[in-house]
Amino acid sequence: MKFILSVFRFFHHRLFVMDDRLILILAGIAAGMSSGLAAVALRLSLEWSLTWLEAYRHLWWAVILPGAGACLSSIYLEKGVRECAGHGVPEVIYAVSRYGGLLRFRSTYSRLLSSFLTIGSGGSAGPEAPVVMSGSAIGSNIGKWLKLNDRQRVTLVGCGAAGAIAAIFNAPLAGLVFSVEVILGEWKIVRIIPIAIAAVAGAEVSLAIVPEQVLFHHQPFDVGLRDVMACLCFGAVTALVSIAFMRVLRLSGTVAKQVPLPFWAKAFLGGCAVGVMALGLPVIMGEGYHHIQAMISGHFSLGLSLTCLALGLKMLATAMTLGWGGSGGVFAPCLVLGSLTGVVFHSGMTALLPESGFAGQGAYALIGMTGLISGVMQAPLTGIFLILEITNGYETILPLIAVSAVSSTISHYVEPASFYFRELIEKGQFLRPGTDARILADLNLSEVVRTDYEPVDENMVLRDFIAVIKTSSQDYFPVISKGSGAYRGMIRLSAVRAYALNPMMHDMVLVSQIMDTGMATVSWENDLGDVIELMDLHRADALPVVEDGRFGGMILKTRILDLYRRELIMQTSVH
Amino acid sequence: MNYVLLHIFRNTPFGRETFLQSLYFCKCIQARPVVYIPESDKFLFYFDKDTVQVDLDRSYLTSAETAKQNAEQLFEEMGISPSFYTPKNYTASTLPDISTRFDYLCCPRSVSDVSSKIGLGHIGARVRRIIQHARFPVLITSPVFKPWKRIAVLFGGSENAVNALNLGLKLSMASGVDMTIFTLKEKEEAHYRKIVKKRLPEGLGEQAEKDWLFFDRPAFEEMLYAIPHDALVVMGAYGHGPIKDVLFGSKLEKIQSTIGNPLLVIGPESRVELRP
């Protein structure tokens, strides 16, 4: 028995403790498969719900269906699971960058049900972000159960997100790239391997449950050089659509905040507005995968003017759904808008240049999706890899790169923050590894503060103070009141020189007469960013920490630099 | 005055009793109370290994416009300068992250149950999760404020009980009140004395042993009855899971539902330094 135990301990130590790759791969597979299951469950239930409700869409009261769904969804989120509205991706990025990927257990399921209610009833939103949230939370909680450290837990969050995207689109590479490009923001070998395996696991689970179902089918495209040239212009068009979409989303949210109604009433109104808009144009409802499929295969029946109208209304419907309290993400709406833009662009081009022989409408619908993903999420690689995997080949690679590059560049120029990052950037919480803000956020003030500074009494004469200096290595001496212990000021060693060289002064001058009472102070509640700002403002090399009038320690610029360098090396190391 | 206690303020008569206990605790051990007046009915604690969402009942948002004023008034009555906590980070727009870098946290017996149900009822699941993950001890207040005049440490010989003993000693030194150890004997007395001698610094062990009461095993209720009514009870908690709780029962639940004293509970992640 002892022998078996010692063999087990040996292998356990070798495989799991000394090298965490195996445990990360195994846990990553579990996270990928679980998020794949969640993705398939949501996708199938949405299909069922939308098909079931289709029979009632012609009835007059069907306009309130999306309203009822959004209303129920908001009540469930707010009162049932006590979560905040929104798609959740910024929350995942925030947890990854600030708290080592710690996500609540309730997030593993909360957004799935709420987005099912919103989208399943006809609301215009995508299931991808809720599934990413759910998958990430599954990964995070697996990490918690296995008592993994922050770095390992963050990897599992990435695994969950990758598994979710991979399962929805049957696109493991897109899942991997989305996870690294959007969620983690860093390419490290040690992370990429488990995430790639998790993405494959997610996709395989999806295929195992629904083997015959590939989300988007397409015919081979004949893409030529003229299409590449046209795509430079198409990229600009998708960028404009992306910018308009982001602005409409933001405006809708701002307007909704100003409406003095309860949250559920706002969600109801937003949903009903979608119901009304969808009366003549069902393409704007739900996640829109079927309509995307119609556009890719060239069977989209709307004319140019109606397609343009659908493009505008889809933006508005998504804004009314998400901005007014419904639940879901913008990934699928981006795909629908991209396809619609592709159809409009293709129709316009063929009308202008009928003999030029451009590739089919389906090719532009697919390329348009990349344009919108690159523009709205500013995630060009995700867009490129998603379409590459959907088309199962490289025939569209050049136009994809052209559209993606132009769209993300123009969007970034006009709207520097992507849809996912904007909220975090506005709050100063966009902390990517290796950035100044992240390093400062990761350093704890208590690590920086030196508490071993010996204070001196305010009534000490200069002679006694000089005796203290002789045996001390301090450059700064906090002055305190002997009776109350209150902080009075600071003496800088350089400021004493003039008095110290004049022996006449030694018994005449008190410490309280030569101390600096105007030196800026910081409190324990300040973060390191505030401290550095204050140091720059006052051109100070050191600042005292004073709380409730009491001296708590000194912060030295040299100490900050040491720790900053250590943290920077850790965050930017290859592994 | 380097220690800081976080108090989640509730602007109700029950909340006043809780807050008075926080203020009194801080005054006794010379700590600084910091008050958080909730702006929404939920907030998050990010601990090292877990995140706990605290869902408050609506009474925490009662008369928000007078909350600060009422808190300041109570600060003034106790002669402590007011200090308020403002969250800096938000996980979502209505979900603030509350710092976990405090030395103590004050909790009513449940933070997620309505006042009427609290009494000596169950400790909420959230409070238990906080205790399980926090690096700071949690002050679980009694329903009504009553100044405590001594400290009672429940010591069972475990690692966490040693922590609780350290904490009791530290508080006793800081506040100048006497400390009594209460032990329910599961082994010989010598076993417990040996642990104290081994784990506590020289001098402090003897000081701790001065007032030590032992009770024979079935007399758990008797031991609880022997705890003075005006004592602050300090104890360790394992924070084991719900299955073990159902099977074996929770000591913490049993104690808090039997005695009306304020409890100071130290969890498995918390470590107490014995510095005055």
Short mmCIF file of C-alpha atoms in Angstrom, two decimals, chain B:
data_model
loop_
_atom_site.label_atom_id
_atom_site.label_comp_id
_atom_site.label_asym_id
_atom_site.label_seq_id
_atom_site.Cartn_x
_atom_site.Cartn_y
_atom_site.Cartn_z
CA MET B 1 -4.80 52.80 15.35
CA ASN B 2 -3.34 50.95 12.39
CA TYR B 3 -6.17 48.42 12.28
CA VAL B 4 -9.22 49.18 10.20
CA LEU B 5 -12.70 47.68 10.49
CA LEU B 6 -15.14 47.82 7.60
CA HIS B 7 -18.77 48.27 8.53
CA ILE B 8 -21.62 47.91 6.03
CA PHE B 9 -24.08 50.51 7.23
CA ARG B 10 -27.79 49.89 7.47
CA ASN B 11 -29.89 52.98 8.14
CA THR B 12 -32.44 51.26 10.40
CA PRO B 13 -32.79 50.87 14.19
CA PHE B 14 -31.35 47.35 13.86
CA GLY B 15 -28.49 48.72 11.80
CA ARG B 16 -27.82 51.30 14.51
CA GLU B 17 -27.37 48.51 17.09
CA THR B 18 -24.94 46.78 14.75
CA PHE B 19 -23.01 49.95 14.07
CA LEU B 20 -22.76 50.81 17.76
CA GLN B 21 -21.12 47.42 18.29
CA SER B 22 -18.62 48.12 15.54
CA LEU B 23 -17.82 51.50 17.01
CA TYR B 24 -17.47 50.07 20.50
CA PHE B 25 -15.23 47.27 19.23
CA CYS B 26 -13.00 49.78 17.46
CA LYS B 27 -12.88 52.04 20.47
CA CYS B 28 -11.84 49.14 22.71
CA ILE B 29 -9.06 47.84 20.49
CA GLN B 30 -8.11 51.28 19.11
CA ALA B 31 -8.97 50.43 15.53
CA ARG B 32 -10.44 52.76 12.94
CA PRO B 33 -13.97 52.08 11.72
CA VAL B 34 -14.66 52.74 8.05
CA VAL B 35 -18.28 52.81 6.94
CA TYR B 36 -19.59 51.75 3.59
CA ILE B 37 -23.08 53.02 2.83
CA PRO B 38 -24.36 50.69 0.10
CA GLU B 39 -25.43 52.41 -3.09
CA SER B 40 -27.01 49.29 -4.56
CA ASP B 41 -28.35 46.07 -3.11
CA LYS B 42 -25.31 44.02 -4.03
CA PHE B 43 -21.55 44.18 -3.96
CA LEU B 44 -18.60 41.91 -4.51
CA PHE B 45 -15.72 40.80 -2.38
CA TYR B 46 -12.78 39.49 -4.39
CA PHE B 47 -10.76 37.28 -2.09
CA ASP B 48 -7.55 35.52 -3.10
CA LYS B 49 -9.24 32.32 -4.19
CA ASP B 50 -12.90 33.15 -4.55
CA THR B 51 -15.32 35.92 -5.19
CA VAL B 52 -18.37 36.40 -2.99
CA GLN B 53 -21.34 38.43 -4.11
CA VAL B 54 -23.16 39.86 -1.12
CA ASP B 55 -26.85 40.38 -1.87
CA LEU B 56 -28.23 42.82 0.64
CA ASP B 57 -31.87 43.09 1.54
CA ARG B 58 -33.66 46.34 0.71
CA SER B 59 -33.37 47.61 4.29
CA TYR B 60 -29.71 48.45 3.56
CA LEU B 61 -30.93 51.09 1.12
CA THR B 62 -33.44 52.65 3.52
CA SER B 63 -33.50 56.47 3.51
CA ALA B 64 -30.20 56.80 1.65
CA GLU B 65 -30.35 60.58 2.02
CA THR B 66 -30.10 60.44 5.84
CA ALA B 67 -27.75 57.46 6.09
CA LYS B 68 -24.52 59.45 6.11
CA GLN B 69 -25.85 61.97 8.58
CA ASN B 70 -27.05 59.24 10.96
CA ALA B 71 -23.73 57.41 10.71
CA GLU B 72 -21.84 60.63 11.44
CA GLN B 73 -24.01 61.25 14.46
CA LEU B 74 -23.17 57.83 15.88
CA PHE B 75 -19.49 58.39 15.15
CA GLU B 76 -19.72 61.65 17.07
CA GLU B 77 -21.49 60.01 20.02
CA MET B 78 -18.64 57.53 20.32
CA GLY B 79 -16.01 60.25 19.91
CA ILE B 80 -14.55 58.75 16.75
CA SER B 81 -13.82 60.78 13.64
CA PRO B 82 -16.06 59.67 10.74
CA SER B 83 -14.53 57.77 7.88
CA PHE B 84 -16.42 56.50 4.86
CA TYR B 85 -15.49 54.01 2.19
CA THR B 86 -16.11 54.77 -1.46
CA PRO B 87 -15.65 51.91 -3.90
CA LYS B 88 -13.14 52.63 -6.65
CA ASN B 89 -13.76 49.66 -8.90
CA TYR B 90 -16.94 48.26 -10.36
CA THR B 91 -17.41 44.83 -11.90
CA ALA B 92 -20.61 46.15 -13.46
CA SER B 93 -22.26 49.56 -13.22
CA THR B 94 -24.35 48.60 -10.17
CA LEU B 95 -21.94 46.05 -8.76
CA PRO B 96 -19.10 47.67 -6.81
CA ASP B 97 -16.02 45.74 -5.68
CA ILE B 98 -15.43 46.26 -1.99
CA SER B 99 -11.83 46.08 -0.89
CA THR B 100 -10.78 43.05 1.13
CA ARG B 101 -7.73 44.81 2.54
CA PHE B 102 -9.27 45.50 5.90
CA ASP B 103 -8.31 44.05 9.26
CA TYR B 104 -11.84 43.33 10.46
CA LEU B 105 -15.29 43.20 8.94
CA CYS B 106 -18.53 43.66 10.80
CA CYS B 107 -21.45 41.53 9.68
CA PRO B 108 -24.88 41.20 11.14
CA ARG B 109 -25.83 37.56 11.65
CA SER B 110 -26.94 37.46 8.06
CA VAL B 111 -26.31 40.09 5.45
CA SER B 112 -28.91 38.79 3.09
CA ASP B 113 -31.91 38.21 5.28
CA VAL B 114 -34.54 40.65 6.47
CA SER B 115 -34.01 42.03 9.96
CA SER B 116 -37.10 40.36 11.38
CA LYS B 117 -35.75 36.91 10.60
CA ILE B 118 -32.27 37.49 11.92
CA GLY B 119 -32.61 37.34 15.70
CA LEU B 120 -30.55 34.35 16.69
CA GLY B 121 -31.36 32.51 13.50
CA HIS B 122 -29.00 31.02 10.96
CA ILE B 123 -25.85 32.66 9.79
CA GLY B 124 -26.33 33.43 6.13
CA ALA B 125 -24.49 31.38 3.54
CA ARG B 126 -22.70 34.52 2.34
CA VAL B 127 -21.34 35.31 5.80
CA ARG B 128 -20.01 31.78 6.01
CA ARG B 129 -18.33 32.08 2.63
CA ILE B 130 -16.80 35.38 3.69
CA ILE B 131 -15.43 33.75 6.84
CA GLN B 132 -14.12 30.85 4.79
CA HIS B 133 -12.11 33.04 2.41
CA ALA B 134 -11.33 36.25 4.28
CA ARG B 135 -7.91 37.12 5.58
CA PHE B 136 -9.60 39.17 8.29
CA PRO B 137 -11.72 38.10 11.26
CA VAL B 138 -15.45 38.81 11.02
CA LEU B 139 -17.35 40.46 13.84
CA ILE B 140 -20.83 38.95 13.98
CA THR B 141 -22.86 41.29 16.09
CA SER B 142 -25.57 40.49 18.58
CA PRO B 143 -29.11 41.78 17.96
CA VAL B 144 -28.78 44.53 20.56
CA PHE B 145 -25.74 46.57 21.48
CA LYS B 146 -24.28 45.78 24.88
CA PRO B 147 -20.74 46.78 25.81
CA TRP B 148 -18.54 43.76 26.38
CA LYS B 149 -16.30 43.71 29.44
CA ARG B 150 -14.26 40.57 28.85
CA ILE B 151 -13.15 38.21 26.11
CA ALA B 152 -14.08 34.54 25.91
CA VAL B 153 -12.04 32.36 23.56
CA LEU B 154 -13.43 29.00 22.51
CA PHE B 155 -10.40 26.75 22.15
CA GLY B 156 -10.56 23.21 20.78
CA GLY B 157 -6.89 22.68 19.99
CA SER B 158 -7.09 22.96 16.20
CA GLU B 159 -4.95 25.21 14.02
CA ASN B 160 -7.82 27.64 13.73
CA ALA B 161 -8.42 27.57 17.47
CA VAL B 162 -4.78 28.58 18.00
CA ASN B 163 -5.43 31.47 15.64
CA ALA B 164 -8.52 32.41 17.64
CA LEU B 165 -6.48 32.26 20.85
CA ASN B 166 -3.85 34.54 19.33
CA LEU B 167 -6.58 36.92 18.31
CA GLY B 168 -8.15 36.84 21.77
CA LEU B 169 -4.80 37.60 23.37
CA LYS B 170 -4.17 40.41 20.95
CA LEU B 171 -7.56 41.97 21.64
CA SER B 172 -7.12 41.49 25.36
CA MET B 173 -3.80 43.33 25.24
CA ALA B 174 -5.20 46.10 23.05
CA SER B 175 -8.37 46.63 25.06
CA GLY B 176 -7.05 45.82 28.52
CA VAL B 177 -9.92 43.46 29.35
CA ASP B 178 -9.50 39.97 30.80
CA MET B 179 -9.58 36.88 28.67
CA THR B 180 -10.96 33.46 29.56
CA ILE B 181 -10.44 30.29 27.56
CA PHE B 182 -13.28 27.79 27.27
CA THR B 183 -12.50 24.26 26.19
CA LEU B 184 -14.79 21.32 25.68
CA LYS B 185 -12.59 18.38 26.61
CA GLU B 186 -12.20 15.74 23.95
CA LYS B 187 -8.73 14.81 25.21
CA GLU B 188 -6.82 15.28 28.44
CA GLU B 189 -6.24 18.82 29.69
CA ALA B 190 -2.51 18.34 29.29
CA HIS B 191 -2.97 17.93 25.55
CA TYR B 192 -4.49 21.41 25.21
CA ARG B 193 -1.94 22.98 27.56
CA LYS B 194 0.85 21.44 25.52
CA ILE B 195 -0.52 22.99 22.32
CA VAL B 196 -0.70 26.41 23.92
CA LYS B 197 2.81 26.12 25.34
CA LYS B 198 4.16 25.04 21.97
CA ARG B 199 2.32 27.52 19.75
CA LEU B 200 2.28 30.71 21.79
CA PRO B 201 5.34 32.86 22.47
CA GLU B 202 6.92 32.47 25.89
CA GLY B 203 5.16 34.54 28.49
CA LEU B 204 1.99 34.85 26.47
CA GLY B 205 1.22 31.16 26.89
CA GLU B 206 1.28 31.51 30.68
CA GLN B 207 -0.81 34.65 30.44
CA ALA B 208 -3.38 32.81 28.35
CA GLU B 209 -3.49 29.84 30.69
CA LYS B 210 -4.28 31.93 33.75
CA ASP B 211 -8.01 31.74 33.23
CA TRP B 212 -8.92 28.51 31.51
CA LEU B 213 -12.14 26.56 32.04
CA PHE B 214 -12.52 22.96 30.93
CA PHE B 215 -15.85 21.21 30.39
CA ASP B 216 -16.50 17.54 29.95
CA ARG B 217 -17.63 16.43 26.52
CA PRO B 218 -21.44 16.27 26.56
CA ALA B 219 -21.68 19.59 28.39
CA PHE B 220 -21.53 21.82 25.33
CA GLU B 221 -24.62 23.83 26.32
CA GLU B 222 -23.26 24.14 29.84
CA MET B 223 -20.08 25.58 28.48
CA LEU B 224 -22.02 28.07 26.40
CA TYR B 225 -24.06 29.00 29.48
CA ALA B 226 -20.83 29.58 31.41
CA ILE B 227 -19.71 32.21 28.91
CA PRO B 228 -20.37 35.56 30.59
CA HIS B 229 -23.24 37.51 29.07
CA ASP B 230 -21.01 40.56 28.65
CA ALA B 231 -18.18 38.82 26.82
CA LEU B 232 -16.95 39.11 23.27
CA VAL B 233 -16.68 35.53 22.05
CA VAL B 234 -13.67 34.78 19.85
CA MET B 235 -13.63 31.53 17.92
CA GLY B 236 -12.19 29.85 14.87
CA ALA B 237 -14.30 28.44 12.06
CA TYR B 238 -13.30 25.83 9.53
CA GLY B 239 -15.78 26.95 6.92
CA HIS B 240 -16.38 23.39 5.74
CA GLY B 241 -18.97 22.73 3.07
CA PRO B 242 -22.73 22.30 3.30
CA ILE B 243 -22.58 18.46 3.13
CA LYS B 244 -20.40 18.21 6.22
CA ASP B 245 -22.61 20.77 7.91
CA VAL B 246 -25.70 18.66 7.27
CA LEU B 247 -24.00 15.46 8.40
CA PHE B 248 -22.15 16.68 11.44
CA GLY B 249 -23.73 20.05 12.14
CA SER B 250 -21.94 23.36 12.30
CA LYS B 251 -20.38 24.47 15.59
CA LEU B 252 -20.60 28.08 14.51
CA GLU B 253 -24.35 27.79 13.80
CA LYS B 254 -24.90 26.04 17.10
CA ILE B 255 -22.99 28.65 19.09
CA GLN B 256 -24.45 31.69 17.43
CA SER B 257 -27.99 30.40 17.74
CA THR B 258 -27.51 29.59 21.43
CA ILE B 259 -25.74 32.65 22.80
CA GLY B 260 -26.55 36.29 22.28
CA ASN B 261 -23.00 37.60 22.62
CA PRO B 262 -21.15 39.30 19.79
CA LEU B 263 -18.87 36.81 18.04
CA LEU B 264 -15.52 37.41 16.45
CA VAL B 265 -14.93 34.57 14.02
CA ILE B 266 -11.60 33.86 12.42
CA GLY B 267 -11.58 31.75 9.28
CA PRO B 268 -9.02 29.30 7.88
CA GLU B 269 -7.37 31.87 5.58
CA SER B 270 -6.82 34.39 8.35
CA ARG B 271 -3.55 34.63 10.24
CA VAL B 272 -3.05 36.66 13.37
CA GLU B 273 0.23 38.23 14.28
CA LEU B 274 0.83 38.62 17.97
CA ARG B 275 2.03 42.18 18.01
CA PRO B 276 0.53 44.60 20.48
#
